[in-house]
Backbone as XML, in Angstrom:
<?xml version="1.0"?>
<chain id="A" units="angstrom">
  <residue number="1" name="MET">
    <atom name="N" x="32.609" y="-90.283" z="-55.753"/>
    <atom name="CA" x="31.253" y="-89.183" z="-55.347"/>
    <atom name="C" x="31.800" y="-88.199" z="-56.410"/>
  </residue>
  <residue number="2" name="GLY">
    <atom name="N" x="30.956" y="-87.756" z="-56.904"/>
    <atom name="CA" x="31.010" y="-86.692" z="-57.911"/>
    <atom name="C" x="30.619" y="-85.451" z="-57.567"/>
  </residue>
  <residue number="3" name="ARG">
    <atom name="N" x="30.706" y="-84.338" z="-58.182"/>
    <atom name="CA" x="30.280" y="-83.146" z="-57.623"/>
    <atom name="C" x="28.913" y="-83.092" z="-57.415"/>
  </residue>
  <residue number="4" name="LYS">
    <atom name="N" x="28.211" y="-82.295" z="-56.695"/>
    <atom name="CA" x="26.758" y="-81.795" z="-56.720"/>
    <atom name="C" x="26.165" y="-81.103" z="-57.771"/>
  </residue>
  <residue number="5" name="ARG">
    <atom name="N" x="25.253" y="-81.856" z="-58.360"/>
    <atom name="CA" x="24.574" y="-81.513" z="-59.677"/>
    <atom name="C" x="23.556" y="-80.081" z="-59.232"/>
  </residue>
  <residue number="6" name="LEU">
    <atom name="N" x="23.869" y="-79.280" z="-60.343"/>
    <atom name="CA" x="22.944" y="-77.848" z="-60.134"/>
    <atom name="C" x="21.795" y="-77.798" z="-61.154"/>
  </residue>
  <residue number="7" name="ILE">
    <atom name="N" x="20.895" y="-77.334" z="-60.768"/>
    <atom name="CA" x="19.573" y="-76.965" z="-61.851"/>
    <atom name="C" x="20.255" y="-76.800" z="-63.446"/>
  </residue>
  <residue number="8" name="THR">
    <atom name="N" x="21.139" y="-75.876" z="-63.253"/>
    <atom name="CA" x="21.626" y="-75.217" z="-64.224"/>
    <atom name="C" x="22.222" y="-76.012" z="-65.440"/>
  </residue>
  <residue number="9" name="ASP">
    <atom name="N" x="22.657" y="-77.315" z="-64.636"/>
    <atom name="CA" x="23.553" y="-78.573" z="-65.468"/>
    <atom name="C" x="22.603" y="-78.855" z="-66.556"/>
  </residue>
  <residue number="10" name="SER">
    <atom name="N" x="21.127" y="-78.720" z="-66.542"/>
    <atom name="CA" x="20.392" y="-79.768" z="-67.206"/>
    <atom name="C" x="19.784" y="-78.263" z="-68.519"/>
  </residue>
  <residue number="11" name="TYR">
    <atom name="N" x="20.265" y="-77.060" z="-68.613"/>
    <atom name="CA" x="20.170" y="-76.376" z="-69.681"/>
    <atom name="C" x="21.384" y="-76.092" z="-70.133"/>
  </residue>
  <residue number="12" name="PRO">
    <atom name="N" x="21.526" y="-76.365" z="-71.652"/>
    <atom name="CA" x="22.489" y="-75.831" z="-72.628"/>
    <atom name="C" x="22.957" y="-74.392" z="-72.344"/>
  </residue>
  <residue number="13" name="VAL">
    <atom name="N" x="24.234" y="-74.111" z="-72.549"/>
    <atom name="CA" x="24.789" y="-72.957" z="-72.438"/>
    <atom name="C" x="24.448" y="-72.227" z="-73.872"/>
  </residue>
  <residue number="14" name="VAL">
    <atom name="N" x="23.678" y="-71.052" z="-73.700"/>
    <atom name="CA" x="23.396" y="-70.314" z="-74.701"/>
    <atom name="C" x="24.370" y="-68.796" z="-74.715"/>
  </residue>
  <residue number="15" name="LYS">
    <atom name="N" x="25.184" y="-68.618" z="-75.555"/>
    <atom name="CA" x="25.853" y="-67.261" z="-75.674"/>
    <atom name="C" x="25.148" y="-66.245" z="-76.491"/>
  </residue>
  <residue number="16" name="ARG">
    <atom name="N" x="25.063" y="-65.051" z="-76.066"/>
    <atom name="CA" x="24.040" y="-63.976" z="-76.426"/>
    <atom name="C" x="25.202" y="-63.243" z="-77.470"/>
  </residue>
  <residue number="17" name="ARG">
    <atom name="N" x="24.321" y="-62.764" z="-78.523"/>
    <atom name="CA" x="25.181" y="-61.911" z="-79.580"/>
    <atom name="C" x="25.210" y="-60.625" z="-78.909"/>
  </residue>
  <residue number="18" name="GLU">
    <atom name="N" x="26.358" y="-59.954" z="-79.259"/>
    <atom name="CA" x="26.560" y="-58.708" z="-78.653"/>
    <atom name="C" x="25.877" y="-57.600" z="-79.370"/>
  </residue>
  <residue number="19" name="GLY">
    <atom name="N" x="25.462" y="-56.404" z="-78.617"/>
    <atom name="CA" x="24.753" y="-55.466" z="-79.666"/>
    <atom name="C" x="25.452" y="-54.886" z="-80.415"/>
  </residue>
  <residue number="20" name="SER">
    <atom name="N" x="24.731" y="-53.581" z="-80.875"/>
    <atom name="CA" x="25.533" y="-52.759" z="-82.094"/>
    <atom name="C" x="26.672" y="-52.464" z="-81.299"/>
  </residue>
  <residue number="21" name="ALA">
    <atom name="N" x="27.745" y="-52.114" z="-82.438"/>
    <atom name="CA" x="29.061" y="-51.360" z="-81.746"/>
    <atom name="C" x="28.970" y="-50.081" z="-81.087"/>
  </residue>
  <residue number="22" name="GLY">
    <atom name="N" x="29.620" y="-50.026" z="-79.857"/>
    <atom name="CA" x="29.740" y="-49.033" z="-79.208"/>
    <atom name="C" x="28.534" y="-49.011" z="-78.213"/>
  </residue>
  <residue number="23" name="HIS">
    <atom name="N" x="27.776" y="-50.026" z="-78.091"/>
    <atom name="CA" x="26.394" y="-49.928" z="-77.297"/>
    <atom name="C" x="26.739" y="-51.256" z="-76.381"/>
  </residue>
  <residue number="24" name="SER">
    <atom name="N" x="26.928" y="-50.976" z="-74.936"/>
    <atom name="CA" x="26.913" y="-51.936" z="-74.174"/>
    <atom name="C" x="26.056" y="-51.928" z="-73.240"/>
  </residue>
  <residue number="25" name="LYS">
    <atom name="N" x="25.896" y="-52.769" z="-72.355"/>
    <atom name="CA" x="24.464" y="-53.171" z="-71.147"/>
    <atom name="C" x="24.949" y="-52.048" z="-70.302"/>
  </residue>
  <residue number="26" name="GLY">
    <atom name="N" x="23.940" y="-51.144" z="-69.858"/>
    <atom name="CA" x="23.964" y="-50.242" z="-68.685"/>
    <atom name="C" x="24.303" y="-48.672" z="-69.140"/>
  </residue>
  <residue number="27" name="GLU">
    <atom name="N" x="24.644" y="-48.809" z="-70.703"/>
    <atom name="CA" x="24.796" y="-47.577" z="-70.978"/>
    <atom name="C" x="23.716" y="-46.710" z="-71.415"/>
  </residue>
  <residue number="28" name="LEU">
    <atom name="N" x="23.372" y="-45.302" z="-71.290"/>
    <atom name="CA" x="22.517" y="-44.830" z="-71.819"/>
    <atom name="C" x="22.436" y="-44.359" z="-73.241"/>
  </residue>
  <residue number="29" name="ALA">
    <atom name="N" x="21.247" y="-44.157" z="-73.615"/>
    <atom name="CA" x="21.184" y="-44.129" z="-75.172"/>
    <atom name="C" x="21.847" y="-42.789" z="-75.476"/>
  </residue>
  <residue number="30" name="PRO">
    <atom name="N" x="22.107" y="-42.729" z="-76.637"/>
    <atom name="CA" x="22.887" y="-40.988" z="-77.146"/>
    <atom name="C" x="21.546" y="-40.095" z="-76.940"/>
  </residue>
  <residue number="31" name="ASP">
    <atom name="N" x="22.370" y="-38.844" z="-76.404"/>
    <atom name="CA" x="21.117" y="-37.936" z="-76.389"/>
    <atom name="C" x="21.145" y="-37.275" z="-77.963"/>
  </residue>
  <residue number="32" name="LEU">
    <atom name="N" x="19.679" y="-37.072" z="-78.230"/>
    <atom name="CA" x="19.411" y="-36.930" z="-79.660"/>
    <atom name="C" x="19.254" y="-35.295" z="-79.806"/>
  </residue>
  <residue number="33" name="GLY">
    <atom name="N" x="19.232" y="-34.630" z="-78.858"/>
    <atom name="CA" x="19.443" y="-33.243" z="-78.785"/>
    <atom name="C" x="18.058" y="-32.485" z="-79.283"/>
  </residue>
  <residue number="34" name="GLU">
    <atom name="N" x="17.018" y="-33.555" z="-78.712"/>
    <atom name="CA" x="15.448" y="-33.143" z="-78.873"/>
    <atom name="C" x="15.253" y="-32.566" z="-77.343"/>
  </residue>
  <residue number="35" name="GLU">
    <atom name="N" x="14.270" y="-31.494" z="-77.426"/>
    <atom name="CA" x="14.088" y="-30.830" z="-75.955"/>
    <atom name="C" x="12.518" y="-31.695" z="-75.924"/>
  </residue>
  <residue number="36" name="PRO">
    <atom name="N" x="12.361" y="-32.108" z="-74.876"/>
    <atom name="CA" x="10.818" y="-32.643" z="-74.530"/>
    <atom name="C" x="9.982" y="-31.454" z="-74.717"/>
  </residue>
  <residue number="37" name="LEU">
    <atom name="N" x="8.865" y="-31.767" z="-75.198"/>
    <atom name="CA" x="7.890" y="-30.632" z="-75.133"/>
    <atom name="C" x="7.340" y="-30.091" z="-74.041"/>
  </residue>
  <residue number="38" name="PRO">
    <atom name="N" x="6.963" y="-28.902" z="-74.172"/>
    <atom name="CA" x="6.669" y="-28.134" z="-72.725"/>
    <atom name="C" x="5.019" y="-28.557" z="-72.514"/>
  </residue>
  <residue number="39" name="LEU">
    <atom name="N" x="4.763" y="-28.718" z="-71.249"/>
    <atom name="CA" x="3.550" y="-29.321" z="-70.785"/>
    <atom name="C" x="2.476" y="-28.143" z="-70.979"/>
  </residue>
  <residue number="40" name="SER">
    <atom name="N" x="1.403" y="-28.457" z="-71.433"/>
    <atom name="CA" x="0.212" y="-27.444" z="-71.098"/>
    <atom name="C" x="-0.024" y="-27.083" z="-69.524"/>
  </residue>
  <residue number="41" name="VAL">
    <atom name="N" x="-0.827" y="-26.153" z="-69.468"/>
    <atom name="CA" x="-1.524" y="-25.674" z="-68.637"/>
    <atom name="C" x="-2.203" y="-26.674" z="-67.622"/>
  </residue>
  <residue number="42" name="ASP">
    <atom name="N" x="-3.140" y="-27.373" z="-68.444"/>
    <atom name="CA" x="-3.939" y="-28.291" z="-67.781"/>
    <atom name="C" x="-2.866" y="-29.867" z="-67.439"/>
  </residue>
  <residue number="43" name="GLU">
    <atom name="N" x="-1.862" y="-30.288" z="-67.961"/>
    <atom name="CA" x="-0.947" y="-31.121" z="-67.847"/>
    <atom name="C" x="-0.162" y="-30.661" z="-66.895"/>
  </residue>
  <residue number="44" name="GLU">
    <atom name="N" x="0.051" y="-29.523" z="-66.540"/>
    <atom name="CA" x="1.033" y="-29.089" z="-65.300"/>
    <atom name="C" x="0.166" y="-29.263" z="-64.207"/>
  </residue>
  <residue number="45" name="GLU">
    <atom name="N" x="-1.019" y="-28.739" z="-64.229"/>
    <atom name="CA" x="-1.989" y="-28.925" z="-63.216"/>
    <atom name="C" x="-2.742" y="-30.281" z="-62.844"/>
  </residue>
  <residue number="46" name="LEU">
    <atom name="N" x="-2.638" y="-31.074" z="-63.803"/>
    <atom name="CA" x="-3.056" y="-32.578" z="-63.469"/>
    <atom name="C" x="-1.645" y="-33.190" z="-63.046"/>
  </residue>
  <residue number="47" name="GLU">
    <atom name="N" x="-0.452" y="-32.848" z="-62.939"/>
    <atom name="CA" x="0.467" y="-33.455" z="-62.386"/>
    <atom name="C" x="0.934" y="-32.573" z="-61.064"/>
  </residue>
  <residue number="48" name="LEU">
    <atom name="N" x="0.504" y="-31.524" z="-60.622"/>
    <atom name="CA" x="0.186" y="-31.088" z="-59.423"/>
    <atom name="C" x="-0.611" y="-32.036" z="-58.605"/>
  </residue>
  <residue number="49" name="LEU">
    <atom name="N" x="-1.860" y="-32.259" z="-59.379"/>
    <atom name="CA" x="-2.939" y="-33.192" z="-58.608"/>
    <atom name="C" x="-2.131" y="-34.497" z="-58.532"/>
  </residue>
  <residue number="50" name="ARG">
    <atom name="N" x="-1.529" y="-34.992" z="-59.304"/>
    <atom name="CA" x="-1.044" y="-36.550" z="-59.200"/>
    <atom name="C" x="-0.254" y="-36.686" z="-57.958"/>
  </residue>
  <residue number="51" name="GLN">
    <atom name="N" x="0.607" y="-35.441" z="-58.005"/>
    <atom name="CA" x="1.696" y="-35.371" z="-56.550"/>
    <atom name="C" x="0.960" y="-35.340" z="-55.348"/>
  </residue>
  <residue number="52" name="PHE">
    <atom name="N" x="0.040" y="-34.617" z="-55.127"/>
    <atom name="CA" x="-1.087" y="-34.678" z="-53.994"/>
    <atom name="C" x="-1.726" y="-36.005" z="-53.804"/>
  </residue>
  <residue number="53" name="ASP">
    <atom name="N" x="-2.148" y="-36.494" z="-54.974"/>
    <atom name="CA" x="-2.577" y="-37.894" z="-54.729"/>
    <atom name="C" x="-1.619" y="-39.018" z="-53.989"/>
  </residue>
  <residue number="54" name="LEU">
    <atom name="N" x="-0.561" y="-38.981" z="-54.585"/>
    <atom name="CA" x="0.810" y="-39.633" z="-53.788"/>
    <atom name="C" x="1.270" y="-39.134" z="-52.442"/>
  </residue>
  <residue number="55" name="ALA">
    <atom name="N" x="0.985" y="-38.183" z="-52.070"/>
    <atom name="CA" x="1.531" y="-37.815" z="-50.774"/>
    <atom name="C" x="0.572" y="-38.119" z="-49.728"/>
  </residue>
  <residue number="56" name="TRP">
    <atom name="N" x="1.189" y="-39.384" z="-49.069"/>
    <atom name="CA" x="0.350" y="-40.015" z="-48.061"/>
    <atom name="C" x="0.328" y="-39.132" z="-46.882"/>
  </residue>
  <residue number="57" name="GLN">
    <atom name="N" x="0.903" y="-38.386" z="-46.527"/>
    <atom name="CA" x="0.761" y="-37.358" z="-45.306"/>
    <atom name="C" x="-0.552" y="-36.516" z="-45.357"/>
  </residue>
  <residue number="58" name="TYR">
    <atom name="N" x="-1.270" y="-36.447" z="-46.382"/>
    <atom name="CA" x="-2.464" y="-35.883" z="-46.169"/>
    <atom name="C" x="-3.882" y="-36.855" z="-45.949"/>
  </residue>
  <residue number="59" name="GLY">
    <atom name="N" x="-3.230" y="-38.050" z="-45.810"/>
    <atom name="CA" x="-4.246" y="-39.450" z="-45.400"/>
    <atom name="C" x="-4.716" y="-40.272" z="-46.986"/>
  </residue>
  <residue number="60" name="PRO">
    <atom name="N" x="-5.216" y="-41.022" z="-46.479"/>
    <atom name="CA" x="-5.827" y="-41.914" z="-47.668"/>
    <atom name="C" x="-6.752" y="-41.264" z="-48.689"/>
  </residue>
  <residue number="61" name="CYS">
    <atom name="N" x="-6.925" y="-41.688" z="-49.872"/>
    <atom name="CA" x="-7.491" y="-41.237" z="-51.195"/>
    <atom name="C" x="-8.629" y="-41.891" z="-51.691"/>
  </residue>
  <residue number="62" name="THR">
    <atom name="N" x="-8.759" y="-42.903" z="-51.174"/>
    <atom name="CA" x="-9.612" y="-43.895" z="-52.091"/>
    <atom name="C" x="-11.009" y="-43.141" z="-51.577"/>
  </residue>
  <residue number="63" name="GLY">
    <atom name="N" x="-12.019" y="-43.320" z="-52.585"/>
    <atom name="CA" x="-13.553" y="-43.153" z="-52.265"/>
    <atom name="C" x="-13.686" y="-41.901" z="-52.083"/>
  </residue>
  <residue number="64" name="ILE">
    <atom name="N" x="-13.070" y="-40.660" z="-52.105"/>
    <atom name="CA" x="-13.421" y="-39.402" z="-51.795"/>
    <atom name="C" x="-12.865" y="-38.686" z="-53.000"/>
  </residue>
  <residue number="65" name="THR">
    <atom name="N" x="-13.354" y="-37.210" z="-53.183"/>
    <atom name="CA" x="-12.656" y="-36.670" z="-54.317"/>
    <atom name="C" x="-11.486" y="-35.752" z="-53.588"/>
  </residue>
  <residue number="66" name="ARG">
    <atom name="N" x="-10.658" y="-35.337" z="-54.465"/>
    <atom name="CA" x="-9.544" y="-34.453" z="-54.043"/>
    <atom name="C" x="-9.870" y="-33.433" z="-53.122"/>
  </residue>
  <residue number="67" name="LEU">
    <atom name="N" x="-11.128" y="-32.691" z="-53.616"/>
    <atom name="CA" x="-11.268" y="-31.436" z="-52.965"/>
    <atom name="C" x="-11.671" y="-32.130" z="-51.348"/>
  </residue>
  <residue number="68" name="GLN">
    <atom name="N" x="-12.723" y="-33.254" z="-51.178"/>
    <atom name="CA" x="-12.735" y="-33.693" z="-50.072"/>
    <atom name="C" x="-11.590" y="-34.063" z="-49.149"/>
  </residue>
  <residue number="69" name="ARG">
    <atom name="N" x="-10.460" y="-34.484" z="-49.925"/>
    <atom name="CA" x="-9.320" y="-34.959" z="-49.288"/>
    <atom name="C" x="-8.910" y="-33.508" z="-49.090"/>
  </residue>
  <residue number="70" name="TRP">
    <atom name="N" x="-8.632" y="-32.679" z="-49.582"/>
    <atom name="CA" x="-7.947" y="-31.417" z="-49.129"/>
    <atom name="C" x="-8.776" y="-30.799" z="-48.197"/>
  </residue>
  <residue number="71" name="HIS">
    <atom name="N" x="-9.857" y="-30.752" z="-48.015"/>
    <atom name="CA" x="-10.474" y="-30.228" z="-46.654"/>
    <atom name="C" x="-10.197" y="-31.055" z="-45.600"/>
  </residue>
  <residue number="72" name="ARG">
    <atom name="N" x="-10.246" y="-32.272" z="-45.527"/>
    <atom name="CA" x="-10.013" y="-33.108" z="-44.525"/>
    <atom name="C" x="-8.524" y="-33.034" z="-44.140"/>
  </residue>
  <residue number="73" name="ALA">
    <atom name="N" x="-7.575" y="-32.846" z="-44.758"/>
    <atom name="CA" x="-6.332" y="-32.850" z="-44.469"/>
    <atom name="C" x="-6.084" y="-31.366" z="-43.893"/>
  </residue>
  <residue number="74" name="GLU">
    <atom name="N" x="-6.900" y="-30.403" z="-44.365"/>
    <atom name="CA" x="-6.699" y="-28.946" z="-43.809"/>
    <atom name="C" x="-7.474" y="-28.837" z="-42.011"/>
  </residue>
  <residue number="75" name="GLN">
    <atom name="N" x="-8.355" y="-29.537" z="-42.194"/>
    <atom name="CA" x="-9.171" y="-29.711" z="-40.666"/>
    <atom name="C" x="-8.167" y="-30.454" z="-39.928"/>
  </residue>
  <residue number="76" name="MET">
    <atom name="N" x="-7.363" y="-31.567" z="-40.153"/>
    <atom name="CA" x="-6.542" y="-32.118" z="-39.220"/>
    <atom name="C" x="-5.423" y="-31.529" z="-39.123"/>
  </residue>
  <residue number="77" name="GLY">
    <atom name="N" x="-5.133" y="-30.314" z="-39.685"/>
    <atom name="CA" x="-4.036" y="-29.402" z="-39.682"/>
    <atom name="C" x="-2.904" y="-29.862" z="-40.135"/>
  </residue>
  <residue number="78" name="LEU">
    <atom name="N" x="-2.903" y="-30.594" z="-41.428"/>
    <atom name="CA" x="-1.630" y="-31.419" z="-42.007"/>
    <atom name="C" x="-1.273" y="-30.150" z="-43.226"/>
  </residue>
  <residue number="79" name="LYS">
    <atom name="N" x="-1.810" y="-29.133" z="-43.369"/>
    <atom name="CA" x="-1.378" y="-27.989" z="-44.326"/>
    <atom name="C" x="-1.116" y="-28.426" z="-45.577"/>
  </residue>
  <residue number="80" name="PRO">
    <atom name="N" x="-2.387" y="-29.056" z="-46.293"/>
    <atom name="CA" x="-2.300" y="-29.370" z="-47.843"/>
    <atom name="C" x="-1.789" y="-27.922" z="-48.667"/>
  </residue>
  <residue number="81" name="PRO">
    <atom name="N" x="-1.149" y="-28.339" z="-49.700"/>
    <atom name="CA" x="-0.574" y="-27.181" z="-50.613"/>
    <atom name="C" x="-1.885" y="-26.333" z="-51.035"/>
  </residue>
  <residue number="82" name="PRO">
    <atom name="N" x="-1.948" y="-25.212" z="-50.943"/>
    <atom name="CA" x="-3.288" y="-24.055" z="-51.158"/>
    <atom name="C" x="-3.403" y="-24.103" z="-52.866"/>
  </residue>
  <residue number="83" name="GLU">
    <atom name="N" x="-2.223" y="-24.583" z="-53.735"/>
    <atom name="CA" x="-2.359" y="-24.466" z="-54.901"/>
    <atom name="C" x="-3.075" y="-25.876" z="-55.537"/>
  </residue>
  <residue number="84" name="VAL">
    <atom name="N" x="-3.296" y="-26.864" z="-54.814"/>
    <atom name="CA" x="-4.109" y="-27.769" z="-55.098"/>
    <atom name="C" x="-5.540" y="-27.354" z="-55.013"/>
  </residue>
  <residue number="85" name="ARG">
    <atom name="N" x="-5.937" y="-26.647" z="-54.021"/>
    <atom name="CA" x="-7.139" y="-26.302" z="-53.771"/>
    <atom name="C" x="-7.654" y="-25.285" z="-55.179"/>
  </residue>
  <residue number="86" name="GLN">
    <atom name="N" x="-6.873" y="-24.475" z="-55.353"/>
    <atom name="CA" x="-6.853" y="-23.564" z="-56.231"/>
    <atom name="C" x="-7.359" y="-24.250" z="-57.729"/>
  </residue>
  <residue number="87" name="VAL">
    <atom name="N" x="-6.534" y="-25.107" z="-58.198"/>
    <atom name="CA" x="-6.713" y="-25.972" z="-59.317"/>
    <atom name="C" x="-8.161" y="-26.431" z="-59.084"/>
  </residue>
  <residue number="88" name="LEU">
    <atom name="N" x="-8.824" y="-27.109" z="-57.971"/>
    <atom name="CA" x="-9.706" y="-28.063" z="-58.102"/>
    <atom name="C" x="-10.806" y="-26.800" z="-58.189"/>
  </residue>
  <residue number="89" name="GLN">
    <atom name="N" x="-10.802" y="-25.967" z="-57.589"/>
    <atom name="CA" x="-11.804" y="-24.936" z="-57.766"/>
    <atom name="C" x="-11.858" y="-24.151" z="-59.099"/>
  </residue>
  <residue number="90" name="SER">
    <atom name="N" x="-10.796" y="-24.225" z="-59.729"/>
    <atom name="CA" x="-10.729" y="-23.740" z="-61.316"/>
    <atom name="C" x="-11.599" y="-24.786" z="-62.237"/>
  </residue>
  <residue number="91" name="HIS">
    <atom name="N" x="-11.546" y="-26.128" z="-61.774"/>
    <atom name="CA" x="-12.097" y="-26.837" z="-62.735"/>
    <atom name="C" x="-13.609" y="-27.762" z="-61.883"/>
  </residue>
  <residue number="92" name="PRO">
    <atom name="N" x="-14.712" y="-26.996" z="-61.695"/>
    <atom name="CA" x="-15.367" y="-27.491" z="-60.752"/>
    <atom name="C" x="-16.328" y="-28.835" z="-61.426"/>
  </residue>
  <residue number="93" name="GLY">
    <atom name="N" x="-16.355" y="-28.976" z="-62.701"/>
    <atom name="CA" x="-17.161" y="-30.093" z="-62.975"/>
    <atom name="C" x="-16.334" y="-31.094" z="-63.938"/>
  </residue>
  <residue number="94" name="ASP">
    <atom name="N" x="-14.905" y="-31.069" z="-63.854"/>
    <atom name="CA" x="-14.299" y="-31.970" z="-64.617"/>
    <atom name="C" x="-13.415" y="-33.111" z="-63.726"/>
  </residue>
  <residue number="95" name="PRO">
    <atom name="N" x="-13.997" y="-34.317" z="-64.182"/>
    <atom name="CA" x="-13.931" y="-35.645" z="-63.244"/>
    <atom name="C" x="-12.340" y="-35.588" z="-63.255"/>
  </residue>
  <residue number="96" name="ARG">
    <atom name="N" x="-11.687" y="-35.275" z="-64.378"/>
    <atom name="CA" x="-10.118" y="-35.737" z="-64.552"/>
    <atom name="C" x="-9.480" y="-34.755" z="-63.417"/>
  </residue>
  <residue number="97" name="PHE">
    <atom name="N" x="-10.061" y="-33.635" z="-62.746"/>
    <atom name="CA" x="-9.207" y="-32.886" z="-61.985"/>
    <atom name="C" x="-9.891" y="-33.093" z="-60.436"/>
  </residue>
  <residue number="98" name="GLN">
    <atom name="N" x="-11.187" y="-33.540" z="-60.421"/>
    <atom name="CA" x="-11.979" y="-33.695" z="-58.945"/>
    <atom name="C" x="-11.731" y="-34.980" z="-58.459"/>
  </residue>
  <residue number="99" name="CYS">
    <atom name="N" x="-11.480" y="-35.953" z="-59.240"/>
    <atom name="CA" x="-11.437" y="-37.411" z="-58.736"/>
    <atom name="C" x="-10.053" y="-38.267" z="-58.851"/>
  </residue>
  <residue number="100" name="SER">
    <atom name="N" x="-9.608" y="-38.221" z="-57.896"/>
    <atom name="CA" x="-8.170" y="-39.054" z="-58.001"/>
    <atom name="C" x="-8.349" y="-40.318" z="-59.100"/>
  </residue>
  <residue number="101" name="LEU">
    <atom name="N" x="-7.105" y="-40.710" z="-59.358"/>
    <atom name="CA" x="-7.004" y="-41.816" z="-59.892"/>
    <atom name="C" x="-7.517" y="-42.937" z="-58.994"/>
  </residue>
  <residue number="102" name="TRP">
    <atom name="N" x="-7.293" y="-43.108" z="-57.771"/>
    <atom name="CA" x="-7.572" y="-43.987" z="-56.636"/>
    <atom name="C" x="-9.175" y="-44.444" z="-56.594"/>
  </residue>
  <residue number="103" name="HIS">
    <atom name="N" x="-9.769" y="-43.139" z="-56.972"/>
    <atom name="CA" x="-11.166" y="-42.933" z="-56.834"/>
    <atom name="C" x="-11.743" y="-43.931" z="-57.708"/>
  </residue>
  <residue number="104" name="PHE">
    <atom name="N" x="-11.407" y="-44.136" z="-59.121"/>
    <atom name="CA" x="-11.933" y="-44.798" z="-60.296"/>
    <atom name="C" x="-10.989" y="-46.372" z="-60.143"/>
  </residue>
  <residue number="105" name="TYR">
    <atom name="N" x="-9.794" y="-46.391" z="-59.618"/>
    <atom name="CA" x="-9.217" y="-47.597" z="-59.177"/>
    <atom name="C" x="-8.894" y="-48.101" z="-58.251"/>
  </residue>
  <residue number="106" name="PRO">
    <atom name="N" x="-9.660" y="-48.173" z="-56.884"/>
    <atom name="CA" x="-9.234" y="-48.382" z="-55.806"/>
    <atom name="C" x="-8.183" y="-49.593" z="-55.964"/>
  </residue>
  <residue number="107" name="LEU">
    <atom name="N" x="-7.502" y="-49.622" z="-54.510"/>
    <atom name="CA" x="-6.323" y="-50.610" z="-54.375"/>
    <atom name="C" x="-6.974" y="-52.034" z="-54.010"/>
  </residue>
</chain>
């Protein structure tokens, strides 16, 4: 009796070329010394709202606006961040601020 055949026995062995000199798998790319561009005020506020969307301790966010979710969380005693309410009230007609990503793309 011979050895047990493996599925990999039916495929040819292919050797991979090594990458450029000085670079191996798992190493980070060298730092180019460039600083990331600072976020605009709107981008910082949208990032705050994204973090609020992802915080499940304030309840589900599908089908309601962010302000409705904030009020519901406050009524339930969950202490949502007051900064979120301030941002939402400073952009009353802008859907980028009022509706979460999940409002447009429910799971």
